[in-house]
Each structure stands twice: as structure tokens, then as C-alpha cells.
Amino acid sequence: MLRTQNHNNQQADTGRVVHIRAEQFGEVGCEALLAASTVYIDARGGVFADLVRGLVRTHPFKFPPRLNLSGSQKKVDLDTTFKKEVYTDISKLDFFNGIGGFDKTTDSYVISITPEIRPPAPWSNIVANKDIGFVTTDKGLSFTWARNSYDNKLTVAYNDPLSSDTSEAVYVRDEKSGEYWSPLPMLGDSASRYEIRYGEGYSEYITHQGGLRLRLRMHVAPKEPIKYFTLDIQNNTDIERVLAAFGYFELLMGSFPEETKKHIIFNIRKGNIIIASQQYRNNFVDSRVFLGIAGGADNYTVSKSEFIGRFGNVLAPAALSREGLSSDHESHGEPAVGFSRRVKLSPGENATIVFFMGESISEDALEYFLERSCDAKSAEYSFLKAKTYSNSVSKISVELPDRELALLCNRFLLHQTLASRIYAHAGFFQIGGSFGFRDQMQDALFLLWHDPKWVRSHILESAAHQFIEGDVLSWWHSYNNFGARTRISDHHLWLPYVVSRYIDFTGDKSVLDEQIPYLNGELPGDDEPQSVIGVFYPGRENGSLYEHCIRAVERAL
């Protein structure tokens, strides 16, 4: 086989067998090669063809048995429903456009989805604090990141508007009939109605299916790297219901699935809490992702093939046709985390199940966060605290002839600027994770009315990303200074403009005397690519902010 390969053909990047002696790598290189490999074959074990055949289903994974449903266990008779479906009266929403409107009683935006009416494109909500955040859409798609939305996604970002995939899902199954539903529109009954609420710091999904009222609220703690999924189930029938709630999370822990997913390692803690780590990367190697159910899960899996199925998808996961999850700590292929918890509800009774996911960078912090998140009361407490924090943020109040524009200015624009622009650096279509020099300078003008101290600190941070020649990094990642130096001609001019606006607004002229270093780096030439991308470091030369502004102007002349 090796003799038939053209080893000198450097154009063939795939489909080749390359023979390299182990001593050429050294001990560390061999360990790295083994870590990166998907298949390992020890040629000393016999004939190559036999070894390859031995890899095929050597240890077949035993899934839990399928649900044993007798003929008497029929689907739920909806005639037993004694409580009517209750949704928000859309006629009372402000500025209702046929799909959604503002609810002034809860300060949230309400979207009403029916089989006939759905948004024409993804309507998304960004929820984030300084450490963790997520994107949700009207369909129920959700993905989460921590510290950096590009390089440290905790779950996979399926941001294709035509796709029916999501890396985070919640289901409720009737244990007697085997029927299952979801509060998320993309996963639940397509004939049902859904109400989606986008508030400051949370997204909420409400529906009535199978004689149950399902409500799922996602939010992040205001100052902790924890995301909560609070599932409330109410039995609206006159019969006792035995139900099981399932949560599914397709972990990524990096930038791209093909780079990281096969290197995720799992540890199991008391209460079936799962701790995931992934060190096959250059950044965020200290990350530990923890997932579980407050109060403990009945069982779990870390296998995507077990939960979804070999050829399945999130619309019809294989795990919901089986008695439960295996509680096997081996992933047996692609990794993904699933949990389940059974509940029994009398007529009219409701139960709350809290799934959680978060990140820790130290063992001490991990223990603290687990103690917090394992208590179901912490989710509700952090939600109330998040709403209190949102209400405490300084806001302007304007009166305008256009009431809709006034509502945006007085409430929603500030929250979305903070969440999506300052904390997340992400939206549904563009998940950048980086600071944009011009972009965040423009955001700073808006935030002058709310937090001048932050604007001052951001001005100094931005000036520290200017080169001695006067130009600036067009964008950069704050955790490693990886960015792009381009030939774009206007980015650096936003520095003197925002500084002048800041001084006019605050009267703080002392900011001009702050000493800030310049970056060193290669300058793109006329005959070279449009940008130089890499990690840039401060040089030896410093200058006052005033001098930085002068260099920016002179660069443009």
C-alpha cells in the first residue's frame, strides 16, 4: 500500500498513507499524534486487514430497552383537559405587527406563533453577562458560549435559518403512552400555538400540548457563568400523569466541532452532574463545563448516538423511544450530554425541573458554582436578581412623537447594546467574539448616557490597540490580542471623535494625559493582502491619549 503512494505529491492533502518513523517525532510528538488520531492500529497485532476488521463494532454499545407500551396505554384523551389554554391577549400588546408586540406589563417582547403565522426570518434574542451568554430564536434554537463567543462555544452553533438543528433541547414525555412534546417550536407539535417572550436577560417559551402547560425559561445569572433552563410543567387534565423531562446538550468547547468534539473528556459527580473538559486546543485549556439537573438527574448519557440515534435528529431523538438513558460515562462516538428526570403530577399539579450549564476555570470556583446551581431555588433567585439588576441600570427617558422609537430608546436598545455588542460580540448570523475598533467606538457614543466610566476605560483600551504609525487593529480578541491590521482608512479616526464627544459630555480632560503604549506589527503593503492577521504586542514607545489622537488624524491626512 505504501509503495503505491506518491509521497512527493504535496498537492494531495487527503487520501494518502505516509510512513514516518517514531524516532522522527520524539516522545512528545508521538503523544500529540496519538491525541489527534481518530483511529489507532498497532501493526504488531497481526495482519493489517484483520486489525481493520476488528475495529468494526468490536464492542457494540447496548442501549436501554425500548419502551414497553401495552395496548391499554393509549394517547392522552384531550377531553379530560379541564383547564383552557391561556396565552397573552395579543390585542393588548403595544405595536403588534401580526406576529409580535411589546407587553408593557412585563417589559418584554411577545411573539405569537401559530401553524399559519411565523416570522419570515429568525427573530433572535441575545442574553449575556460578562462571562457567559447565549442566542435564542423564535424557533427555539439555542447555543451558549463562555468568555468568548467565537473561540469558546460551549455548545454547537447551528445558525442556519433553514436548519432544524439545535444543540440544546428540552422534551417532556408521557411515560404511559410514549408521546412526547417540547416547549420549543422547532421540536414540539407543529399544529400547536407557541408564545415566546424576550425580556431583558431571559427568553421564555410557552405552549399547551398533550393536556400539559409547558413553560421553558432560559436565563443567565447576572454575575456568574451559569445558564439555567427552568422547565415548568402543569397537568391540566383530570388524570394523574407520569412524565419524564429530558434535556439534551451537544457540547463543543471550542470553535469548530471537527477540531474539538472527539477530545472531550467526561467526569461524573454525585447527582449525575457531568464535568466536561477539553484540552486539545491553544486557548481556554482551563475550561471546565458542568451540566446537570438541580436536585440530581435520574440518569444520563454522554453519547450523541444514544440520545439522537445513529441516523436520527433532534426532531425525533432515539432516546425518547427507550425506557431511559444508560448512565454510561463513555461517549462511544460523538459526545453529547443528555439527562432525564421523572415526575408524577396529580390533576392541576405542576412541577419545576431546572437544567443548568456553566463554566469554571478553577477547582474552587467549580465547587462553588455546583453548590449554587444544584439548588433549584438558585435559578429563581438568580432570575429575580437578573431582573433587579436590569432595572437598576441607568437609563435615559425621552419623549418623542414616535412612541415606538421612544420605547426602543428608553428600554430595549440599551439592553441589546450591552448584551450583544459589549458582552457577546455576537448575533445570530455573525458570531465574532472580537472587539471591532469602529463598532465598539460607535457603541461607546450610545453608552455615554448610561455609563461614562465604561466609555473612558474603553477609550483607553482601544487606544492601546493603535500602532505607532497611527492606524489601529480593525478587530481583536481581548484574551490574546489576536487581530487584524488592515488598510481601512477610517477606523482610527473614530478615536479622536469619541474622545472629543466624551470630554464634551463629561468635562473630563484628564483622560488626554493618560499614557498608553503603541503596538508593534507589520504594516500591510500595497502589493500584499488587505490585512495582516496575528498576535500583536505593545512596543517600547508610549504616548498620551492626546498624542494617540494626533497620530490618528495625521495618518488620515
Coordinates of C-alpha atoms in Angstrom, one line a residue:
M1 CA 0.0 0.0 0.0
L2 CA 2.7 2.4 0.9
R3 CA 4.7 1.7 -2.2
T4 CA 1.7 2.8 -4.4
Q5 CA 1.5 6.2 -2.8
N6 CA 3.2 9.3 -4.3
H7 CA 4.8 10.7 -1.2
N8 CA 6.3 13.6 -3.1
N9 CA 2.9 14.9 -4.3
Q10 CA 2.4 17.8 -1.9
Q11 CA -0.9 18.8 -3.6
A12 CA -2.7 15.7 -2.3
D13 CA -3.7 16.7 1.2
T14 CA -6.1 13.8 1.8
G15 CA -6.3 10.1 0.8
R16 CA -2.6 9.4 1.4
V17 CA -0.8 7.0 3.6
V18 CA 2.5 8.5 4.9
H19 CA 5.1 6.4 6.7
I20 CA 7.1 8.2 9.4
R21 CA 9.4 6.6 11.9
A22 CA 8.6 7.2 15.5
E23 CA 12.0 8.5 16.4
Q24 CA 11.5 11.4 14.0
F25 CA 8.7 12.6 16.2
G26 CA 10.2 12.1 19.6
E27 CA 8.2 11.1 22.7
V28 CA 6.2 14.4 22.9
G29 CA 5.4 14.3 19.2
C30 CA 4.2 10.7 19.3
E31 CA 1.8 11.6 22.2
A32 CA 0.5 14.6 20.2
L33 CA -0.1 12.3 17.2
L34 CA -2.0 9.8 19.3
A35 CA -4.1 12.5 20.8
A36 CA -5.0 13.9 17.4
S37 CA -5.8 10.5 15.8
T38 CA -9.2 9.1 15.3
V39 CA -8.2 5.5 14.8
Y40 CA -5.2 3.8 16.3
I41 CA -4.0 0.4 14.9
D42 CA -1.0 -1.4 16.4
A43 CA 0.7 -3.1 13.4
R44 CA 2.3 -5.6 15.8
G45 CA -1.0 -7.2 16.5
G46 CA -1.3 -9.2 13.3
V47 CA -2.4 -8.8 9.6
F48 CA -3.5 -5.3 8.8
A49 CA -6.8 -6.4 7.1
D50 CA -7.7 -8.4 10.2
L51 CA -6.9 -5.5 12.5
V52 CA -9.1 -3.2 10.5
R53 CA -12.0 -5.7 10.6
G54 CA -11.5 -5.9 14.3
L55 CA -12.3 -2.2 14.6
V56 CA -15.8 -2.6 13.3
R57 CA -18.2 -2.8 16.3
T58 CA -15.7 -4.5 18.5
H59 CA -17.6 -3.5 21.5
P60 CA -21.3 -2.9 20.5
F61 CA -22.9 -0.4 22.7
K62 CA -26.0 -1.7 24.5
F63 CA -28.8 0.9 24.6
P64 CA -31.5 0.8 27.2
P65 CA -34.6 -1.3 26.1
R66 CA -37.4 0.3 24.1
L67 CA -40.5 1.5 25.9
N68 CA -42.9 -1.4 26.5
L69 CA -46.3 0.1 25.7
S70 CA -49.2 -2.2 26.1
G71 CA -52.4 -1.8 24.1
S72 CA -54.2 -0.2 27.1
Q73 CA -51.7 2.6 27.2
K74 CA -53.2 4.9 24.6
K75 CA -52.6 8.5 23.8
V76 CA -53.9 11.2 26.2
D77 CA -57.6 11.8 25.8
L78 CA -57.7 15.6 25.5
D79 CA -61.4 15.6 26.5
T80 CA -60.0 15.1 30.0
T81 CA -58.4 18.6 29.9
F82 CA -60.2 20.8 32.4
K83 CA -58.2 24.0 32.1
K84 CA -58.3 26.1 29.0
E85 CA -55.2 27.1 27.1
V86 CA -54.2 30.6 28.3
Y87 CA -52.0 32.9 26.2
T88 CA -51.4 36.6 26.3
D89 CA -54.1 38.7 24.7
I90 CA -52.3 40.0 21.6
S91 CA -54.8 42.8 21.2
K92 CA -53.4 44.4 24.3
L93 CA -49.8 44.4 23.1
D94 CA -48.2 47.7 22.0
F95 CA -47.3 48.0 18.3
F96 CA -48.5 44.5 17.4
N97 CA -47.4 43.7 13.8
G98 CA -49.3 40.5 13.3
I99 CA -46.5 38.4 14.8
G100 CA -45.3 40.2 17.9
G101 CA -45.6 43.2 20.1
F102 CA -44.5 44.8 23.4
D103 CA -46.1 43.8 26.7
K104 CA -45.8 46.9 28.9
T105 CA -46.9 44.9 32.0
T106 CA -43.8 42.7 31.9
D107 CA -41.4 44.9 29.8
S108 CA -41.0 42.0 27.3
Y109 CA -41.5 41.5 23.6
V110 CA -44.1 38.8 22.9
I111 CA -44.1 36.7 19.7
S112 CA -47.2 34.6 18.9
I113 CA -46.6 31.6 16.7
T114 CA -49.4 29.6 15.1
P115 CA -49.4 27.0 12.4
E116 CA -50.3 29.8 9.9
I117 CA -48.2 32.6 11.2
R118 CA -44.4 32.5 11.8
P119 CA -41.7 35.1 11.5
P120 CA -40.3 35.3 8.0
A121 CA -36.7 35.2 9.3
P122 CA -35.1 34.3 12.6
W123 CA -36.2 36.7 15.4
S124 CA -33.4 36.3 17.9
N125 CA -32.6 37.4 21.5
I126 CA -29.1 37.8 22.9
V127 CA -28.7 37.2 26.6
A128 CA -25.3 37.6 28.2
N129 CA -23.3 38.8 31.1
K130 CA -19.5 39.4 31.1
D131 CA -18.7 35.7 31.5
I132 CA -21.4 33.7 29.6
G133 CA -24.2 34.2 27.1
F134 CA -26.5 32.6 24.6
V135 CA -28.6 33.2 21.5
T136 CA -32.1 32.0 21.1
T137 CA -34.6 32.3 18.2
D138 CA -38.3 32.2 17.8
K139 CA -38.0 28.6 16.6
G140 CA -36.3 27.6 19.9
L141 CA -32.8 27.2 18.6
S142 CA -30.2 28.0 21.3
F143 CA -26.4 27.8 21.7
T144 CA -24.2 29.0 24.5
W145 CA -20.6 30.4 24.9
A146 CA -18.4 31.4 27.8
R147 CA -15.8 34.2 27.8
N148 CA -15.6 34.3 24.0
S149 CA -18.5 33.6 21.7
Y150 CA -16.2 32.5 18.8
D151 CA -13.3 30.6 20.4
N152 CA -15.1 29.1 23.4
K153 CA -18.6 28.0 22.4
L154 CA -19.9 25.5 25.0
T155 CA -22.5 24.1 22.6
V156 CA -22.6 23.9 18.8
A157 CA -24.0 27.0 17.0
Y158 CA -26.5 25.9 14.3
N159 CA -27.1 29.4 13.0
D160 CA -28.6 28.3 9.7
P161 CA -32.1 29.8 9.3
L162 CA -33.2 26.9 7.1
S163 CA -31.9 24.2 9.5
S164 CA -34.0 22.3 12.1
D165 CA -30.9 21.6 14.2
T166 CA -30.2 22.9 17.7
S167 CA -27.5 21.9 20.2
E168 CA -29.8 22.5 23.2
A169 CA -33.2 20.9 23.5
V170 CA -35.8 20.0 26.2
Y171 CA -38.6 17.4 25.9
V172 CA -41.4 16.1 28.1
R173 CA -42.6 12.5 27.6
D174 CA -45.7 10.7 28.9
E175 CA -44.3 7.5 30.4
K176 CA -47.5 5.6 29.8
S177 CA -48.3 6.5 26.2
G178 CA -44.8 7.3 25.0
E179 CA -45.9 10.6 23.5
Y180 CA -43.5 13.5 23.8
W181 CA -43.7 17.2 23.4
S182 CA -41.4 20.2 23.7
P183 CA -42.0 23.9 24.6
L184 CA -39.6 24.8 21.7
P185 CA -41.5 25.4 18.5
M186 CA -38.9 23.6 16.2
L187 CA -39.2 20.5 18.3
G188 CA -42.8 20.5 19.5
D189 CA -46.2 19.9 17.8
S190 CA -46.3 21.9 14.6
A191 CA -50.1 22.3 15.0
S192 CA -49.8 23.9 18.4
R193 CA -49.6 27.6 19.3
Y194 CA -46.5 29.0 21.0
E195 CA -45.8 32.2 22.9
I196 CA -42.2 33.4 23.1
R197 CA -41.2 36.2 25.4
Y198 CA -37.9 38.1 25.0
G199 CA -37.1 40.0 28.1
E200 CA -34.1 41.8 29.5
G201 CA -31.9 38.9 30.5
Y202 CA -34.1 35.9 29.5
S203 CA -36.1 34.1 26.8
E204 CA -39.3 32.2 27.6
Y205 CA -41.3 29.7 25.6
I206 CA -44.9 28.7 26.5
T207 CA -47.2 26.2 24.9
H208 CA -50.1 23.8 25.7
Q209 CA -49.7 20.3 24.4
G210 CA -50.9 16.8 25.4
G211 CA -53.0 18.2 28.2
L212 CA -49.9 20.0 29.7
R213 CA -48.9 23.6 30.0
L214 CA -45.2 23.7 29.3
R215 CA -43.1 26.8 30.0
L216 CA -39.3 26.9 29.5
R217 CA -37.3 29.9 30.6
M218 CA -33.6 30.4 29.8
H219 CA -31.5 33.0 31.6
V220 CA -28.0 33.5 32.9
A221 CA -27.1 34.6 36.4
P222 CA -26.3 38.3 36.4
K223 CA -22.7 37.9 37.7
E224 CA -21.9 34.2 37.5
P225 CA -21.0 31.9 34.5
I226 CA -24.2 29.8 34.8
K227 CA -27.1 29.3 32.4
Y228 CA -30.4 28.0 33.7
F229 CA -33.2 26.2 31.8
T230 CA -36.2 26.3 34.1
L231 CA -38.9 23.9 32.8
D232 CA -42.4 24.3 34.4
I233 CA -44.9 21.5 33.7
Q234 CA -48.6 21.8 34.7
N235 CA -51.0 18.9 34.4
N236 CA -54.2 20.4 33.0
T237 CA -56.1 17.0 32.8
D238 CA -58.2 15.3 35.4
I239 CA -56.0 12.2 35.5
E240 CA -52.7 11.5 37.1
R241 CA -49.7 11.9 34.8
V242 CA -46.3 10.1 35.0
L243 CA -43.9 12.2 32.9
A244 CA -40.2 12.3 32.2
A245 CA -38.3 15.5 31.3
F246 CA -35.3 15.2 29.0
G247 CA -32.5 17.7 28.4
Y248 CA -30.0 17.5 25.5
F249 CA -26.8 19.4 25.1
E250 CA -24.4 18.9 22.2
L251 CA -21.1 20.1 23.6
L252 CA -18.4 21.8 21.5
M253 CA -15.9 23.5 23.9
G254 CA -14.1 25.3 21.1
S255 CA -14.5 27.0 17.7
F256 CA -15.4 24.1 15.4
P257 CA -16.9 20.6 16.0
E258 CA -14.4 18.9 13.8
E259 CA -11.5 20.2 15.9
T260 CA -12.7 19.6 19.4
K261 CA -15.6 17.2 19.9
K262 CA -13.6 13.9 19.8
H263 CA -11.3 15.2 22.6
I264 CA -14.0 16.0 25.2
I265 CA -13.5 14.0 28.4
F266 CA -16.3 13.5 31.0
N267 CA -16.3 13.0 34.8
I268 CA -19.4 12.2 36.7
R269 CA -20.2 13.7 40.1
K270 CA -22.8 13.0 42.7
G271 CA -26.3 13.6 41.5
N272 CA -25.2 12.6 37.9
I273 CA -23.6 16.0 37.4
I274 CA -21.3 15.9 34.4
I275 CA -18.0 17.8 34.3
A276 CA -16.5 18.1 30.8
S277 CA -13.0 19.2 29.8
Q278 CA -11.2 19.6 26.5
Q279 CA -7.5 20.4 26.4
Y280 CA -6.8 19.7 22.7
R281 CA -6.6 23.5 21.9
N282 CA -4.4 26.5 22.3
N283 CA -6.9 28.7 24.2
F284 CA -9.2 28.2 27.2
V285 CA -7.5 24.9 28.3
D286 CA -8.6 25.7 31.8
S287 CA -12.2 25.5 30.9
R288 CA -14.4 23.0 32.8
V289 CA -18.1 22.8 31.7
F290 CA -20.6 21.5 34.2
L291 CA -24.1 20.3 33.5
G292 CA -26.9 18.7 35.4
I293 CA -30.3 18.9 36.9
A294 CA -30.9 20.8 40.2
G295 CA -31.5 18.1 42.8
G296 CA -30.0 15.4 40.6
A297 CA -30.8 13.6 37.4
D298 CA -32.3 10.1 37.4
N299 CA -30.0 9.0 34.6
Y300 CA -27.8 10.5 31.9
T301 CA -25.7 9.8 28.8
V302 CA -22.6 11.4 27.2
S303 CA -23.3 9.8 23.8
K304 CA -24.9 11.6 20.9
S305 CA -25.6 8.3 19.2
E306 CA -27.5 7.1 22.2
F307 CA -29.7 10.2 22.6
I308 CA -30.2 11.2 18.9
G309 CA -29.7 7.8 17.2
R310 CA -27.2 6.7 14.6
F311 CA -29.3 8.3 11.8
G312 CA -31.6 10.4 13.9
N313 CA -32.0 14.1 14.6
V314 CA -33.3 16.4 17.4
L315 CA -36.8 16.3 15.9
A316 CA -37.2 12.6 16.7
P317 CA -34.4 11.5 19.2
A318 CA -34.0 7.8 19.7
A319 CA -33.7 8.2 23.5
L320 CA -37.4 9.2 23.8
S321 CA -38.4 5.8 22.4
R322 CA -36.4 3.9 25.1
E323 CA -37.1 3.4 28.8
G324 CA -34.3 5.8 29.9
L325 CA -30.7 6.7 29.5
S326 CA -27.8 4.3 30.0
S327 CA -25.8 6.3 32.6
D328 CA -22.7 5.1 30.8
H329 CA -19.8 7.6 31.1
E330 CA -18.3 6.6 27.8
S331 CA -19.4 8.6 24.7
H332 CA -19.0 5.7 22.2
G333 CA -18.6 8.2 19.3
E334 CA -19.6 11.8 19.2
P335 CA -20.0 13.3 22.6
A336 CA -23.3 15.0 23.8
V337 CA -24.9 15.2 27.2
G338 CA -28.4 14.1 28.0
F339 CA -30.3 14.0 31.3
S340 CA -33.7 12.7 32.3
R341 CA -35.9 13.1 35.4
R342 CA -39.3 11.5 36.1
V343 CA -42.2 13.4 37.8
K344 CA -45.7 12.3 38.8
L345 CA -48.4 15.0 38.7
S346 CA -51.9 14.9 40.1
P347 CA -54.7 16.8 38.3
G348 CA -53.9 20.5 38.3
E349 CA -50.5 20.0 39.9
N350 CA -47.3 21.5 38.5
A351 CA -43.6 20.7 38.8
T352 CA -40.4 22.6 38.1
I353 CA -37.3 21.0 36.7
V354 CA -34.1 23.1 36.4
F355 CA -31.3 22.1 34.0
F356 CA -28.1 24.1 34.3
M357 CA -24.9 24.6 32.3
G358 CA -21.9 26.7 33.2
E359 CA -18.1 27.1 33.0
S360 CA -15.4 27.2 35.7
I361 CA -11.7 27.9 35.4
S362 CA -10.6 26.6 38.8
E363 CA -11.5 23.7 41.1
D364 CA -12.5 26.1 43.9
A365 CA -14.8 28.0 41.7
L366 CA -16.2 24.8 40.3
E367 CA -17.3 23.6 43.8
Y368 CA -18.9 27.0 44.5
F369 CA -20.8 27.1 41.2
L370 CA -22.0 23.5 41.7
E371 CA -23.3 24.2 45.2
R372 CA -25.2 27.2 43.8
S373 CA -26.6 25.6 40.7
C374 CA -27.6 22.3 42.3
D375 CA -30.1 24.1 44.5
A376 CA -33.4 24.6 42.5
K377 CA -34.1 27.8 44.4
S378 CA -30.9 29.4 43.0
A379 CA -32.4 29.5 39.5
E380 CA -35.4 31.5 40.6
Y381 CA -33.3 33.7 42.9
S382 CA -30.8 34.5 40.1
F383 CA -33.6 35.2 37.7
L384 CA -35.2 37.8 40.1
K385 CA -31.7 39.2 40.7
A386 CA -31.1 39.5 37.0
K387 CA -34.3 41.4 36.5
T388 CA -33.5 43.7 39.5
Y389 CA -30.0 44.3 38.1
S390 CA -31.5 45.1 34.7
N391 CA -33.9 47.6 36.2
S392 CA -31.1 49.2 38.2
V393 CA -29.0 50.0 35.1
S394 CA -29.1 53.8 34.5
K395 CA -31.5 54.5 31.6
I396 CA -32.4 57.7 29.8
S397 CA -36.0 58.7 29.3
V398 CA -37.0 60.5 26.2
E399 CA -40.4 61.7 24.9
L400 CA -40.7 61.5 21.1
P401 CA -43.5 61.9 18.6
D402 CA -42.9 58.3 17.6
R403 CA -43.9 56.3 20.7
E404 CA -42.4 53.1 19.2
L405 CA -39.0 54.7 18.9
A406 CA -39.3 56.2 22.4
L407 CA -40.0 52.7 23.8
L408 CA -36.9 51.3 22.0
C409 CA -34.7 54.1 23.2
N410 CA -35.9 54.0 26.8
R411 CA -35.8 50.3 27.3
F412 CA -34.7 47.7 24.7
L413 CA -31.8 49.3 22.8
L414 CA -29.6 49.7 25.9
H415 CA -30.1 46.1 27.0
Q416 CA -29.3 44.7 23.5
T417 CA -26.3 47.0 23.2
L418 CA -24.9 45.7 26.4
A419 CA -25.8 42.1 25.8
S420 CA -25.0 41.6 22.1
R421 CA -22.4 44.4 21.4
I422 CA -20.4 44.7 24.6
Y423 CA -20.6 41.3 26.3
A424 CA -21.4 38.8 23.5
H425 CA -19.8 40.3 20.3
A426 CA -22.3 38.1 18.6
G427 CA -25.6 37.8 16.8
F428 CA -27.5 35.0 15.1
F429 CA -25.6 35.3 11.8
Q430 CA -22.2 36.7 12.9
I431 CA -20.6 35.1 15.9
G432 CA -17.4 37.0 16.0
G433 CA -16.3 37.2 19.7
S434 CA -14.0 40.0 19.0
F435 CA -13.8 43.8 19.6
G436 CA -14.3 45.9 16.5
F437 CA -12.4 49.2 16.8
R438 CA -15.0 51.2 14.9
D439 CA -18.0 49.1 16.0
Q440 CA -17.4 49.4 19.8
M441 CA -16.4 53.1 19.4
Q442 CA -19.9 53.7 18.0
D443 CA -21.4 51.8 20.8
A444 CA -19.5 53.9 23.3
L445 CA -21.3 57.0 22.0
F446 CA -24.6 55.5 22.9
L447 CA -23.3 54.3 26.3
L448 CA -22.2 57.8 27.3
W449 CA -25.7 58.4 28.6
H450 CA -25.6 55.3 30.8
D451 CA -22.0 54.6 31.9
P452 CA -19.4 57.3 31.2
K453 CA -16.8 55.3 33.3
W454 CA -17.1 52.4 31.0
V455 CA -16.7 54.7 28.0
R456 CA -13.5 56.1 29.5
S457 CA -12.0 52.7 30.1
H458 CA -12.9 51.6 26.6
I459 CA -11.3 54.6 25.0
L460 CA -8.0 53.8 26.8
E461 CA -8.4 50.1 25.8
S462 CA -9.0 51.0 22.2
A463 CA -6.0 53.4 22.1
A464 CA -3.8 50.6 23.3
H465 CA -4.6 48.8 20.0
Q466 CA -3.1 51.6 17.9
F467 CA 0.2 51.3 16.1
I468 CA 3.0 53.9 16.1
E469 CA 2.1 54.8 12.5
G470 CA -1.4 55.9 13.7
D471 CA -3.5 53.1 12.3
V472 CA -5.3 50.6 14.5
L473 CA -6.3 47.0 14.7
S474 CA -9.6 46.7 12.9
W475 CA -10.6 43.9 15.3
W476 CA -9.1 41.8 18.0
H477 CA -9.8 39.2 20.7
S478 CA -9.3 40.7 24.1
Y479 CA -8.0 37.5 25.7
N480 CA -5.0 37.0 23.4
N481 CA -4.7 40.2 21.3
F482 CA -5.2 38.2 18.1
G483 CA -6.5 40.6 15.5
A484 CA -6.2 42.2 12.0
R485 CA -4.2 45.2 10.9
T486 CA -5.8 46.4 7.7
R487 CA -5.6 49.3 5.2
I488 CA -9.1 50.5 6.1
S489 CA -8.8 54.3 6.3
D490 CA -11.4 55.4 8.8
H491 CA -11.2 53.1 11.8
H492 CA -8.6 55.2 13.6
L493 CA -10.5 58.5 13.1
W494 CA -13.2 57.2 15.5
L495 CA -10.7 57.5 18.4
P496 CA -10.3 61.4 18.3
Y497 CA -14.0 61.8 17.5
V498 CA -15.2 59.7 20.5
V499 CA -12.6 61.3 22.8
S500 CA -13.9 64.7 21.9
R501 CA -17.5 63.7 22.5
Y502 CA -16.6 62.1 25.8
I503 CA -14.9 65.3 27.0
D504 CA -17.8 67.5 25.9
F505 CA -20.2 65.2 27.7
T506 CA -18.2 64.7 31.0
G507 CA -15.8 67.6 31.1
D508 CA -13.0 65.1 32.0
K509 CA -10.0 66.5 30.2
S510 CA -7.6 64.5 32.4
V511 CA -8.2 61.5 30.1
L512 CA -5.9 63.2 27.5
D513 CA -2.9 62.8 29.8
E514 CA -3.2 59.0 30.2
Q515 CA -0.1 57.2 28.9
I516 CA -0.7 54.3 26.6
P517 CA 1.7 52.1 24.7
Y518 CA 1.6 51.6 20.9
L519 CA 1.5 48.3 19.3
N520 CA 4.3 46.9 17.1
G521 CA 3.5 45.0 14.0
E522 CA 3.9 44.5 10.3
L523 CA 2.1 47.1 8.1
P524 CA 0.2 45.8 5.0
G525 CA 1.9 46.9 1.8
D526 CA 0.2 48.0 -1.4
D527 CA 1.1 44.7 -3.1
E528 CA 0.2 42.5 -0.2
P529 CA -3.1 41.1 1.1
Q530 CA -5.6 43.6 2.5
S531 CA -4.7 42.7 6.1
V532 CA -2.0 41.2 8.4
I533 CA -3.6 38.8 10.9
G534 CA -1.8 37.6 14.0
V535 CA -1.0 38.4 17.6
F536 CA 0.3 41.9 18.2
Y537 CA 2.3 43.1 21.3
P538 CA 2.9 46.5 22.8
G539 CA 6.2 48.2 21.8
R540 CA 8.5 50.3 23.9
E541 CA 7.1 53.6 22.9
N542 CA 4.3 55.2 24.9
G543 CA 2.2 58.3 24.2
S544 CA -0.5 60.3 25.9
L545 CA -4.1 59.8 24.7
Y546 CA -3.8 63.2 23.1
E547 CA -0.8 62.1 21.1
H548 CA -2.6 58.9 20.1
C549 CA -5.4 61.1 18.7
I550 CA -3.0 63.3 16.8
R551 CA -1.3 60.3 15.2
A552 CA -4.8 59.0 14.1
V553 CA -5.6 62.3 12.4
E554 CA -2.2 62.6 10.8
R555 CA -2.5 59.0 9.5
A556 CA -5.6 60.0 7.6
L557 CA -4.1 63.2 6.0

